[in-house]
Amino acid sequence: MNKHSSAIEKNITESLAKNGTNWIANDINASFWNVAKLEKNIEVDSNTPKSHLTEIIFSKKISSFGILTDEIYCNIFADLQQCLKNTFESNSISKPYQLANINRNIISFIVSVNECRELNDLPPILALNQITEEDFFDFMESFQTKAEQFYAVVDELKLITHQPTNKDWENINSKLKLRSKTFSIIKARIKASKLKELYISNSSTKKEFDDANISRGIHELTLVNKKTVQNITSDLEHLFNNSQDLKFPINFSPYETLGGEEGLATLFDGFQNEVKTAAMPLETAFHLISQSMKFQINYGPSLLKYLKDIDLHYKNRAKYYAKSTLLKECYTRERLFLIVKCPVELISLNISILGLEHEVKRDTSPKGSISLVNAIQLHLASMYILLLAYLATREFSILLLKRNCFEHSPLDGLCDVKFKQQKASTFNLLETIHRPIPAQIYELGLQYCEFSQYLEERYGINHDDENSYLFTNFHNAKKLITRHFCPSDDDFIPEHLYSDTMQSCLNHFSDWSGVPLIDEKRWYATEHQFRRLFAILYFSLTNEEGIEELSWFLGHENLEMTFGYAEIHPSSEWMDEAIISIAKRAVKINENLNVDKAISNIVELAKEKSIKLNLQLEDVVYHAINERIKKTGEEVHFKRCDDKTIYFYFTEGANNA
C-alpha cells in the first residue's frame, strides 16, 4: 500500500445518507451534490475520490435576505433539486456534470427576479410559481449591456494598478449598482477580451507583446452573444419541461415566451458577429512545433537529471534547517539551489534562480535568464504543443492523457497515442482512440513520461501509469518548490492540469522561443487553433476531397461542422501567407541540395535580371508572375543565392513540353 494512502482516504467524499440514486455521491437533500466528472463513470458513491467529482452548489445568495438553502426558501430549494433530478433521469441531458451549469443559470435567474422585486419594494419570491413571463423578459434584457455601463466598469478598472481581485470587482459593482447579471456579463467579457487596455491580468502582463490573436474589438463587447442567450433559455426551459413532482412549478415555457429567432431580433438591438476559431498563421505554427521539438531533444533529459540533483542536495541539507524555514524562506531555498551545478546541456537556457512559490514571472530573474520553474513550464508547453499538433483532438482529450498513452505496436511496428475523445453522444464515458504518431514523437513522449512520473515520485507517490495523468498537477509551481518540504494531505491527490495553466505556459513558450511578430504584435496561439490548422491543411492537401475522413478524424457528427473547420476563403490572406511560409522552408531545404550544370547556368543568367525582394514577395511581382504563368503555361522557380536576394526564373511547363 502507498504510504500516503491514508492521506488520500481523508479526501474521499464521506457518505451522508442513502439517496436512492447511483449518480449522486452524497445525500440528495444536502446543500451540494457531488456527481461524476466528464470522463468518469456515471455511477458514483461515497468511496469515489473528490478528484473524480463535480460539485453542484446550492448554498448561493438569491436575495439580500439570504441564501437558497435557508429555511424560508425551502420550497424553491426542494423544487430546484427535483427539477435537476428529473432533467438527468429523463435523459434531457446525458452527463450529470452538465447539471452544474443548469443550476448556476437557474439560480442567476432567481437572483434577477428578486433584484427586480426589491427595486419595486416587493418581497423576494418564496416559490417558483411566483415567477412571471415579465420576469423572464426582464432577465433576458439584462444581457443587453449599455455602452455607458460597460465603459463605467472600464474606467473603474483603470484606477486599479494590479490584477483585480474578487473584492475589487465587488467594490466596483457596489459603486455602480448594476444588475448582477449585467455586471457578471461585463466582467466576463472584459476578462476574456485579452485587451491590455481593458484589463490587467497575469495572462496579459506576462506577454511581452500585444496579442495579434484577438477576434473581437472593443466595440463588439457591448453586444449580445446570441448563442449565450439561446443556451441559457434552453437551461431555464428545464424548469418547465422537467417539472414533474415539483410542488410549485413555473407556469410558462421560457422558450416559447422568447419566440425563437424573431423574438430575439425584437428583444435586442444587435448581436456579436459569430467568430470562427481564427486560423493560426502557418509561420507561427511551424515555429512553435520546430522549437518544441528542439526543446524536448536538447533539454528534456538534462532537466530531469538537474531536478534530481537539486532534490538530493536539499535532502542532504534539510537536516540542518527547520521545515518551516525551507517552506517560508525563499532566499534560503535559493542559496541552496545555487550550490548545485547546472548540467552543461542546460547552460544555454541560462537558469539563474529556483523560482518563488507565489510568482514565477520571468522578470524575477536577471535579464535574459529564467528560473527552474520557468524551464519546467517550457518543458511542459513544448510537449503540449507537439501533442496538440499531431493529435488534432480537443484540449480536454490532451489533458486527460495518461502516462501509458504512448504505445508501440508489436504487429506493425507503428507508434500510437491512445486517448479519449468526446463526441456529442449519449454516453458519459469517452471513446478510446489510437492515433499514429512519428517514432520521434513517441520517443520524446516516453522521455516526458519519465519526467512526469518523477514529479510524483518526489512525494512518494507511485501509481500505475494507467491511473496517472501525463500532465499531472505536480507541475504546479508550489509543488515544484515549497510543498516538497512540508506537504499537506491535499498535495497527495494527483489530478490533471487545467486549460488556464496550459494556456499560460503556451504563452510563455511563444515569448521565450520568439514567435515571429506581425506588425509589432505576437500571435499567442490557443489550443483549438492547432486543431483547426490541422483541418485546414488536411482539407487543402487532399484537394478538398478528404472531408469525410477529416470529419471522422476530428470526431464530428456531421460534415457541415467539419467543413466549417476546414474552409478558408479563397481571398483569405492566410493562404497567401501559408504559401510564402512553405516556400521559405523549401528554399532552406534546397540550400543544401546540389543542382546540375544546366540549372546553375540558368541561375547565373537570371542573376543579371535579378529582383531583390524579401521572402514576402511584393504584390506587384507576385501578381506579375501569376499573370505570366497563366499566359505562357511556364513554370516559375526560385533560388536564394544569399541571405537577402532571391532569383526567380521560368522554364517550359510540363504541358508545353
XYZ file of C-alpha atoms in Angstrom:
657
model
C 0.000 0.000 0.000
C 1.203 3.508 -0.821
C 2.480 5.255 2.290
C 0.202 8.189 1.556
C -2.960 6.125 1.061
C -4.285 7.227 4.451
C -3.874 10.837 3.380
C -5.765 10.140 0.181
C -8.572 8.463 2.101
C -9.110 11.676 4.036
C -10.100 13.297 0.752
C -12.724 10.701 -0.100
C -16.287 12.013 -0.026
C -17.973 10.838 3.131
C -21.369 9.242 2.770
C -24.093 11.380 4.301
C -27.146 9.249 3.627
C -28.642 6.733 1.240
C -30.197 8.783 -1.532
C -31.637 6.185 -3.873
C -29.568 7.358 -6.842
C -26.322 5.967 -8.188
C -25.161 9.199 -9.866
C -25.043 11.413 -6.734
C -22.263 10.514 -4.305
C -23.769 12.180 -1.234
C -27.180 12.899 0.310
C -29.588 14.173 -2.338
C -31.014 16.650 0.195
C -27.652 18.204 1.071
C -26.626 21.785 0.233
C -24.446 20.415 -2.565
C -24.281 17.366 -4.826
C -21.195 15.503 -5.940
C -21.601 13.961 -9.392
C -19.214 12.360 -11.881
C -16.830 14.490 -13.919
C -16.850 14.331 -17.703
C -14.572 11.375 -18.294
C -15.682 9.343 -15.275
C -18.304 6.618 -14.980
C -21.761 7.998 -14.205
C -22.099 5.730 -11.170
C -20.533 7.217 -8.038
C -20.737 6.558 -4.321
C -19.233 7.524 -1.000
C -15.908 5.914 -1.972
C -15.453 7.974 -5.144
C -12.442 10.339 -4.785
C -13.227 14.048 -4.861
C -10.893 14.470 -7.816
C -13.369 12.398 -9.869
C -16.376 14.518 -8.902
C -18.011 17.777 -9.926
C -19.678 19.767 -7.149
C -23.109 21.293 -7.709
C -23.550 24.024 -5.096
C -26.977 25.174 -3.864
C -25.940 27.408 -0.955
C -25.898 30.563 -3.081
C -27.230 34.014 -2.272
C -30.560 34.568 -4.074
C -31.669 37.803 -2.405
C -30.418 40.405 0.033
C -32.220 38.416 2.726
C -30.395 35.123 2.444
C -29.221 32.058 0.530
C -31.170 29.361 -1.280
C -30.683 26.747 1.455
C -32.224 28.983 4.158
C -35.449 27.600 5.623
C -37.515 30.477 4.216
C -36.668 29.346 0.665
C -37.218 25.625 1.293
C -39.911 25.317 -1.426
C -37.637 26.803 -4.107
C -34.728 24.647 -2.940
C -36.733 21.406 -2.984
C -38.265 22.137 -6.395
C -34.923 23.087 -7.918
C -33.313 19.838 -6.742
C -36.285 17.829 -8.043
C -36.076 19.628 -11.385
C -32.369 18.819 -11.738
C -33.006 15.194 -10.804
C -35.774 14.992 -13.417
C -33.573 16.639 -16.031
C -30.912 13.955 -15.833
C -33.148 10.940 -15.232
C -35.429 11.881 -18.145
C -32.360 11.845 -20.450
C -32.807 15.555 -21.226
C -29.043 15.654 -20.732
C -26.591 12.773 -20.966
C -23.962 13.720 -18.394
C -24.676 14.643 -14.754
C -21.882 17.239 -14.559
C -23.937 19.346 -17.025
C -26.382 19.979 -14.166
C -23.837 22.316 -12.548
C -24.220 24.894 -15.307
C -28.004 24.499 -15.433
C -28.113 25.057 -11.678
C -25.992 28.218 -11.947
C -28.214 29.695 -14.644
C -31.456 28.944 -12.791
C -30.089 30.491 -9.593
C -28.929 33.530 -11.612
C -32.496 33.842 -12.948
C -33.952 33.718 -9.426
C -31.475 36.399 -8.287
C -32.594 38.627 -11.169
C -36.260 38.178 -10.245
C -35.589 39.153 -6.637
C -33.474 42.172 -7.628
C -36.354 43.487 -9.710
C -38.832 42.890 -6.908
C -36.580 44.658 -4.418
C -36.451 47.725 -6.698
C -40.251 47.766 -6.589
C -40.379 47.305 -2.791
C -41.681 43.753 -3.109
C -40.509 40.795 -1.010
C -38.438 38.020 -2.610
C -40.238 35.054 -4.145
C -40.783 32.006 -1.961
C -41.801 29.604 -4.720
C -41.024 29.129 -8.420
C -44.641 29.642 -9.482
C -44.316 33.296 -8.462
C -42.031 33.890 -11.449
C -43.818 35.586 -14.355
C -43.170 35.966 -18.078
C -42.344 39.624 -17.407
C -39.620 38.446 -15.008
C -38.187 36.287 -17.787
C -38.124 39.170 -20.293
C -36.512 41.406 -17.684
C -33.804 38.764 -17.132
C -33.178 38.462 -20.869
C -32.856 42.239 -21.237
C -30.085 42.247 -18.621
C -27.874 40.641 -21.299
C -28.101 43.870 -23.320
C -25.284 45.884 -21.752
C -25.301 49.590 -22.468
C -22.108 51.261 -23.658
C -22.114 53.649 -20.705
C -22.374 50.724 -18.283
C -19.516 48.888 -19.972
C -17.171 51.878 -20.032
C -18.077 52.821 -16.453
C -16.652 49.460 -15.369
C -13.604 50.000 -17.607
C -12.971 53.413 -16.032
C -13.053 51.885 -12.544
C -10.598 49.180 -13.606
C -8.159 51.818 -14.845
C -7.842 53.066 -11.279
C -6.557 49.630 -10.185
C -2.858 49.080 -10.852
C -2.843 45.343 -10.108
C -4.827 42.359 -11.303
C -8.344 42.931 -9.890
C -9.280 40.652 -7.012
C -12.791 39.391 -6.284
C -13.031 42.134 -3.666
C -12.110 44.762 -6.277
C -14.883 43.521 -8.559
C -17.358 43.565 -5.674
C -16.389 47.150 -4.829
C -16.851 48.238 -8.465
C -20.348 46.781 -8.643
C -21.224 48.156 -5.235
C -20.317 51.618 -6.510
C -22.026 51.347 -9.913
C -25.061 49.389 -8.632
C -25.561 47.383 -11.843
C -27.844 44.377 -12.086
C -25.904 41.283 -11.007
C -26.326 39.534 -14.379
C -25.395 42.644 -16.356
C -22.284 43.123 -14.254
C -21.265 39.472 -14.484
C -21.576 39.655 -18.291
C -19.457 42.820 -18.488
C -16.885 41.273 -16.149
C -16.696 38.053 -18.180
C -16.322 39.893 -21.496
C -13.592 42.167 -20.190
C -11.634 39.264 -18.689
C -11.950 37.215 -21.886
C -11.034 40.100 -24.208
C -7.218 39.757 -23.873
C -7.004 43.537 -24.367
C -4.411 45.108 -22.077
C -6.107 48.483 -22.263
C -9.203 46.956 -20.670
C -7.904 44.514 -18.122
C -4.681 43.801 -16.260
C -4.288 40.066 -15.714
C -1.493 37.594 -15.134
C -2.006 36.482 -18.716
C -1.724 39.948 -20.254
C 1.150 41.204 -18.084
C 3.227 38.092 -18.769
C 3.016 38.611 -22.524
C 5.949 40.530 -23.968
C 3.907 41.962 -26.855
C 0.346 42.923 -27.670
C -1.666 39.937 -28.838
C -2.320 39.687 -32.579
C -4.733 36.814 -31.908
C -7.774 38.902 -30.931
C -11.107 38.119 -32.558
C -13.290 40.951 -31.229
C -12.763 44.673 -30.972
C -13.871 46.761 -28.002
C -16.952 47.993 -29.888
C -18.375 44.440 -30.058
C -18.092 43.739 -26.341
C -21.325 45.588 -25.535
C -23.398 43.489 -27.950
C -25.399 40.402 -27.006
C -23.975 36.974 -27.742
C -26.873 35.162 -29.408
C -25.608 31.692 -28.604
C -25.259 32.545 -24.898
C -28.864 33.749 -24.693
C -30.111 30.671 -26.535
C -28.153 28.314 -24.261
C -29.420 29.984 -21.077
C -33.004 29.899 -22.355
C -32.536 26.186 -23.009
C -31.315 25.701 -19.414
C -34.286 27.613 -17.976
C -36.656 25.549 -20.126
C -35.903 22.575 -17.864
C -37.956 24.327 -15.158
C -40.991 23.857 -17.431
C -40.242 20.624 -19.297
C -38.981 18.700 -16.248
C -41.485 19.945 -13.689
C -42.989 16.571 -12.713
C -43.301 16.177 -8.932
C -42.484 19.872 -8.336
C -44.786 21.410 -5.728
C -44.785 24.920 -7.203
C -43.598 24.770 -10.849
C -43.452 27.775 -13.183
C -46.486 28.000 -15.462
C -44.902 29.123 -18.742
C -42.312 27.925 -21.230
C -39.270 30.268 -21.423
C -38.514 29.004 -24.937
C -41.998 29.710 -26.293
C -42.141 33.003 -24.414
C -38.942 34.170 -26.107
C -40.366 33.364 -29.543
C -37.303 31.915 -31.285
C -35.172 33.909 -33.739
C -37.869 36.529 -34.354
C -38.264 37.099 -30.630
C -34.523 37.545 -30.178
C -34.362 40.093 -33.009
C -37.228 42.055 -31.447
C -35.777 41.985 -27.945
C -32.182 43.019 -28.709
C -30.603 45.820 -30.760
C -27.959 43.595 -32.296
C -25.685 40.623 -31.756
C -21.996 39.909 -31.749
C -20.741 38.510 -35.034
C -20.204 34.776 -34.884
C -16.440 34.369 -34.854
C -14.906 31.157 -36.142
C -11.729 29.985 -34.442
C -9.014 32.055 -36.097
C -6.616 30.244 -38.410
C -3.165 30.405 -36.845
C -0.503 31.810 -39.202
C 1.431 28.885 -40.614
C 4.715 30.617 -39.799
C 3.656 30.718 -36.126
C 2.694 27.047 -36.168
C 5.920 25.921 -37.867
C 7.927 27.958 -35.376
C 6.163 26.562 -32.300
C 6.380 22.966 -33.484
C 10.050 23.137 -34.506
C 11.082 24.929 -31.307
C 9.124 22.405 -29.224
C 10.990 19.544 -30.904
C 14.306 21.266 -30.226
C 13.449 21.876 -26.575
C 12.436 18.274 -25.946
C 15.531 16.908 -27.694
C 18.094 19.361 -26.306
C 16.874 19.891 -22.762
C 14.412 17.162 -21.708
C 16.775 14.504 -20.264
C 19.069 17.068 -18.654
C 16.184 18.848 -16.908
C 15.209 15.604 -15.216
C 18.788 14.977 -14.096
C 19.108 18.555 -12.826
C 15.899 18.301 -10.787
C 17.056 15.009 -9.248
C 20.426 16.545 -8.332
C 18.700 19.519 -6.688
C 16.345 17.262 -4.717
C 19.236 15.140 -3.493
C 21.094 18.252 -2.377
C 18.044 19.552 -0.493
C 17.546 16.160 1.122
C 21.134 16.142 2.358
C 20.900 19.707 3.662
C 17.358 19.555 5.061
C 18.547 18.122 8.382
C 20.293 21.423 9.103
C 17.108 23.502 8.686
C 13.676 23.519 10.221
C 10.922 22.536 7.746
C 9.293 25.907 8.294
C 12.499 27.640 7.168
C 12.628 25.757 3.890
C 8.903 26.263 3.414
C 8.725 30.000 4.075
C 12.181 31.445 3.440
C 12.612 31.580 -0.307
C 16.108 33.072 -0.024
C 17.337 30.033 1.903
C 15.989 27.792 -0.846
C 17.643 29.973 -3.491
C 21.050 29.792 -1.756
C 20.862 26.009 -1.603
C 19.790 25.878 -5.248
C 22.772 27.899 -6.480
C 25.204 25.382 -4.971
C 24.033 22.636 -7.364
C 25.982 22.602 -10.637
C 23.861 23.108 -13.732
C 24.359 20.432 -16.444
C 26.345 21.614 -19.465
C 23.379 20.809 -21.728
C 21.233 23.387 -19.891
C 23.714 26.268 -19.862
C 22.105 27.891 -22.918
C 18.795 28.041 -21.014
C 20.519 30.349 -18.509
C 18.667 29.094 -15.419
C 19.688 31.550 -12.698
C 17.172 31.082 -9.880
C 14.937 28.381 -8.445
C 11.775 30.489 -8.695
C 9.456 31.692 -5.968
C 6.359 29.807 -4.866
C 3.901 32.653 -5.257
C 5.160 34.048 -8.556
C 7.117 32.695 -11.476
C 7.321 35.813 -13.622
C 10.357 35.962 -15.847
C 11.264 39.411 -14.588
C 12.217 37.898 -11.204
C 15.321 36.535 -12.925
C 18.230 38.589 -14.201
C 17.681 39.873 -17.725
C 17.951 37.104 -20.321
C 17.668 34.304 -17.783
C 14.854 32.140 -16.452
C 14.025 30.240 -13.266
C 13.955 26.465 -12.910
C 10.174 26.674 -12.592
C 10.040 28.546 -15.915
C 12.256 25.904 -17.539
C 9.943 23.122 -16.372
C 6.938 25.047 -17.648
C 8.648 25.417 -21.030
C 9.242 21.666 -20.971
C 5.545 21.152 -20.274
C 4.496 23.600 -23.008
C 6.722 22.041 -25.657
C 5.272 18.540 -25.151
C 1.764 20.022 -25.050
C 2.357 21.788 -28.394
C 3.633 18.607 -30.065
C 0.612 16.616 -28.938
C -1.804 19.363 -29.982
C -0.189 19.449 -33.420
C -0.053 15.704 -34.057
C -3.317 14.582 -32.440
C -5.583 17.446 -33.569
C -8.042 16.498 -30.848
C -9.884 18.607 -28.301
C -7.912 20.077 -25.442
C -9.717 18.026 -22.816
C -8.524 14.828 -24.516
C -4.936 16.079 -24.200
C -5.374 16.968 -20.535
C -6.785 13.501 -19.806
C -3.804 11.667 -21.311
C -2.382 9.010 -19.025
C 1.277 8.066 -18.749
C 0.600 4.820 -20.622
C -0.741 6.719 -23.662
C 2.310 6.082 -25.849
C 2.152 2.639 -27.427
C 4.344 0.691 -29.851
C 2.560 -1.977 -31.842
C 4.454 -5.305 -31.976
C 2.431 -6.257 -35.075
C 3.171 -3.429 -37.484
C 5.917 -1.597 -35.591
C 3.955 1.667 -35.675
C 3.732 4.123 -32.792
C 0.401 5.365 -31.425
C -1.022 7.720 -28.838
C -4.028 6.334 -27.006
C -6.502 8.969 -25.859
C -10.166 9.507 -25.052
C -12.189 11.626 -27.429
C -15.558 13.123 -26.594
C -18.342 13.005 -29.125
C -21.787 14.557 -28.984
C -23.384 11.302 -27.908
C -25.475 9.895 -25.100
C -22.522 8.282 -23.359
C -20.705 9.805 -20.420
C -17.560 7.729 -20.952
C -15.316 8.834 -23.790
C -14.377 6.819 -26.842
C -10.805 5.463 -26.852
C -8.834 6.429 -29.972
C -5.462 5.109 -31.169
C -3.748 7.684 -33.383
C -0.470 7.047 -35.253
C 2.454 9.371 -34.484
C 6.043 9.613 -35.774
C 8.585 7.434 -33.984
C 10.485 10.512 -32.765
C 7.379 11.927 -31.075
C 6.839 8.518 -29.489
C 10.399 8.522 -28.090
C 10.050 12.086 -26.810
C 6.712 11.129 -25.268
C 8.258 8.254 -23.315
C 11.006 10.611 -22.198
C 8.404 13.075 -20.915
C 6.503 10.283 -19.138
C 9.633 9.605 -17.103
C 9.810 13.285 -16.136
C 6.105 13.395 -15.205
C 6.472 10.230 -13.135
C 9.383 11.680 -11.178
C 7.354 14.765 -10.233
C 5.031 12.451 -8.308
C 7.742 10.122 -7.048
C 9.371 13.028 -5.171
C 6.232 12.928 -2.973
C 6.400 9.168 -2.553
C 3.509 8.584 -4.965
C 3.921 5.563 -7.217
C 0.645 4.975 -9.037
C 0.401 2.809 -12.127
C 0.872 4.666 -15.416
C -2.659 3.631 -16.369
C -4.020 5.685 -13.471
C -1.620 8.632 -13.682
C -2.006 11.782 -15.770
C 0.771 12.766 -18.153
C 0.193 16.457 -17.428
C -0.107 15.986 -13.674
C -0.816 18.855 -11.303
C 2.596 18.123 -9.759
C 3.927 20.504 -12.422
C 2.402 23.224 -10.230
C 4.955 25.774 -9.004
C 4.073 25.240 -5.349
C 4.562 21.503 -5.639
C 7.812 22.006 -7.531
C 9.384 24.260 -4.911
C 7.946 24.510 -1.424
C 5.357 21.808 -0.798
C 8.060 19.220 -1.333
C 9.449 20.195 2.071
C 6.230 20.274 4.081
C 3.350 18.797 2.073
C -0.273 18.787 3.190
C -2.743 15.944 2.660
C -4.273 17.673 -0.368
C -0.898 17.563 -2.112
C -1.078 13.786 -2.405
C -4.033 13.686 -4.809
C -2.802 13.675 -8.415
C -5.021 15.464 -10.912
C -4.591 16.758 -14.430
C -3.730 20.371 -15.140
C -6.404 22.723 -16.487
C -6.705 24.870 -19.579
C -5.775 28.204 -17.972
C -2.461 26.778 -16.731
C -1.728 25.241 -20.115
C -2.553 28.485 -21.956
C -0.276 30.446 -19.645
C 2.589 28.011 -20.353
C 1.826 28.185 -24.088
C 2.033 31.999 -23.988
C 5.321 31.785 -22.092
C 6.767 29.414 -24.691
C 5.681 31.747 -27.508
C 7.656 34.597 -25.943
C 10.658 32.512 -24.921
C 11.005 30.926 -28.364
C 10.442 34.245 -30.150
C 7.387 33.605 -32.309
C 7.762 35.983 -35.311
C 5.984 39.314 -34.895
C 3.122 40.537 -37.064
C 3.017 44.359 -37.226
C 4.821 44.582 -33.876
C 2.379 42.139 -32.296
C 2.803 38.465 -31.421
C 0.315 35.739 -32.238
C -0.314 33.902 -28.947
C -1.820 30.653 -30.193
C -4.618 28.779 -28.410
C -5.011 25.017 -28.239
C -8.068 24.948 -30.504
C -6.174 26.719 -33.284
C -3.853 23.724 -33.672
C -6.927 21.568 -34.244
C -8.325 23.917 -36.864
C -4.935 24.282 -38.551
C -4.781 20.519 -38.993
C -8.255 20.578 -40.560
C -7.323 23.379 -42.986
C -4.105 21.708 -44.108
C -5.657 18.253 -44.473
C -8.587 19.640 -46.455
C -6.328 21.698 -48.718
C -3.721 18.989 -49.306
C -6.409 16.476 -50.321
C -7.752 18.928 -52.937
C -10.840 19.435 -50.764
C -11.860 15.813 -51.239
C -10.931 14.409 -47.834
C -13.824 15.900 -45.862
C -15.315 12.559 -44.744
C -12.017 11.189 -43.447
C -11.306 14.508 -41.752
C -14.728 14.507 -40.093
C -14.041 11.068 -38.629
C -10.559 12.158 -37.557
C -11.892 15.215 -35.686
C -14.741 13.284 -34.074
C -17.500 15.358 -35.681
C -21.034 14.056 -36.135
C -21.748 15.929 -39.372
C -19.808 17.150 -42.380
C -21.143 20.691 -42.064
C -19.227 21.200 -38.812
C -16.078 19.760 -40.375
C -16.361 21.983 -43.428
C -16.666 24.993 -41.118
C -13.364 23.993 -39.521
C -11.536 23.312 -42.760
C -12.714 26.047 -45.082
C -10.510 29.024 -45.853
C -11.999 31.616 -48.181
C -10.094 31.818 -51.493
C -9.352 35.511 -50.921
C -8.051 34.896 -47.410
C -4.668 36.439 -46.666
C -3.955 33.341 -44.586
C -3.479 31.203 -47.701
C -1.046 33.707 -49.224
C 0.960 33.750 -46.003
C 0.892 29.947 -45.886
C 2.310 29.671 -49.416
C 5.117 32.075 -48.548
C 5.854 30.220 -45.304
C 6.064 26.880 -47.085
C 8.237 28.434 -49.810
C 10.645 29.759 -47.175
C 11.178 26.289 -45.802
C 11.515 24.805 -49.273
C 14.254 27.318 -50.044
C 16.015 26.482 -46.794
C 15.947 22.778 -47.581
C 17.111 23.440 -51.149
C 20.178 25.340 -49.921
C 21.785 22.025 -49.077
C 20.980 20.360 -52.402
C 23.322 20.184 -55.412
C 21.902 21.331 -58.756
C 23.062 20.231 -62.190
C 25.116 22.447 -64.553
C 22.151 23.435 -66.749
C 20.188 24.773 -63.793
C 23.289 26.542 -62.488
C 23.734 28.331 -65.826
C 20.094 29.429 -65.813
C 20.532 30.816 -62.318
C 23.678 32.678 -63.362
C 21.875 34.263 -66.309
C 18.930 35.117 -64.055
C 21.246 36.989 -61.702
C 21.700 39.676 -64.365
C 17.985 40.482 -64.176
C 17.526 39.685 -60.533
C 14.967 41.442 -58.411
C 15.767 41.978 -54.792
C 12.803 41.271 -52.594
C 12.161 39.793 -49.212
C 10.560 36.440 -48.713
C 7.126 38.008 -48.610
C 7.080 38.918 -52.315
C 5.899 42.368 -53.267
C 2.297 42.221 -54.502
C 3.182 43.658 -57.907
C 5.824 41.000 -58.558
C 3.644 38.248 -57.163
C 0.758 39.104 -59.491
C 3.075 39.630 -62.485
C 4.463 36.135 -62.041
C 0.978 34.649 -61.862
C -0.113 36.512 -64.999
C 2.883 35.211 -66.988
C 2.184 31.640 -65.849
C -1.435 31.935 -66.982
C -0.478 33.292 -70.410
C 2.502 31.061 -71.233
C 1.989 27.907 -69.191
C 5.544 28.235 -67.946
C 6.687 27.131 -64.503
C 8.389 29.516 -62.088
C 11.367 28.515 -59.926
C 13.037 30.351 -57.071
C 16.635 30.260 -55.940
C 18.086 32.121 -52.946
C 21.780 32.777 -53.518
C 22.474 34.784 -50.383
C 20.614 35.794 -47.263
C 18.825 38.748 -48.843
C 18.409 38.058 -52.569
C 16.016 35.666 -54.300
C 16.362 34.950 -58.041
C 13.469 33.538 -59.997
C 13.395 32.063 -63.473
C 10.904 30.418 -65.817
C 11.059 27.086 -67.621
C 8.760 25.481 -70.148
C 5.790 23.903 -68.408
C 5.135 20.162 -68.458
C 2.035 20.668 -70.618
C 4.080 22.584 -73.244
C 6.924 20.124 -73.411
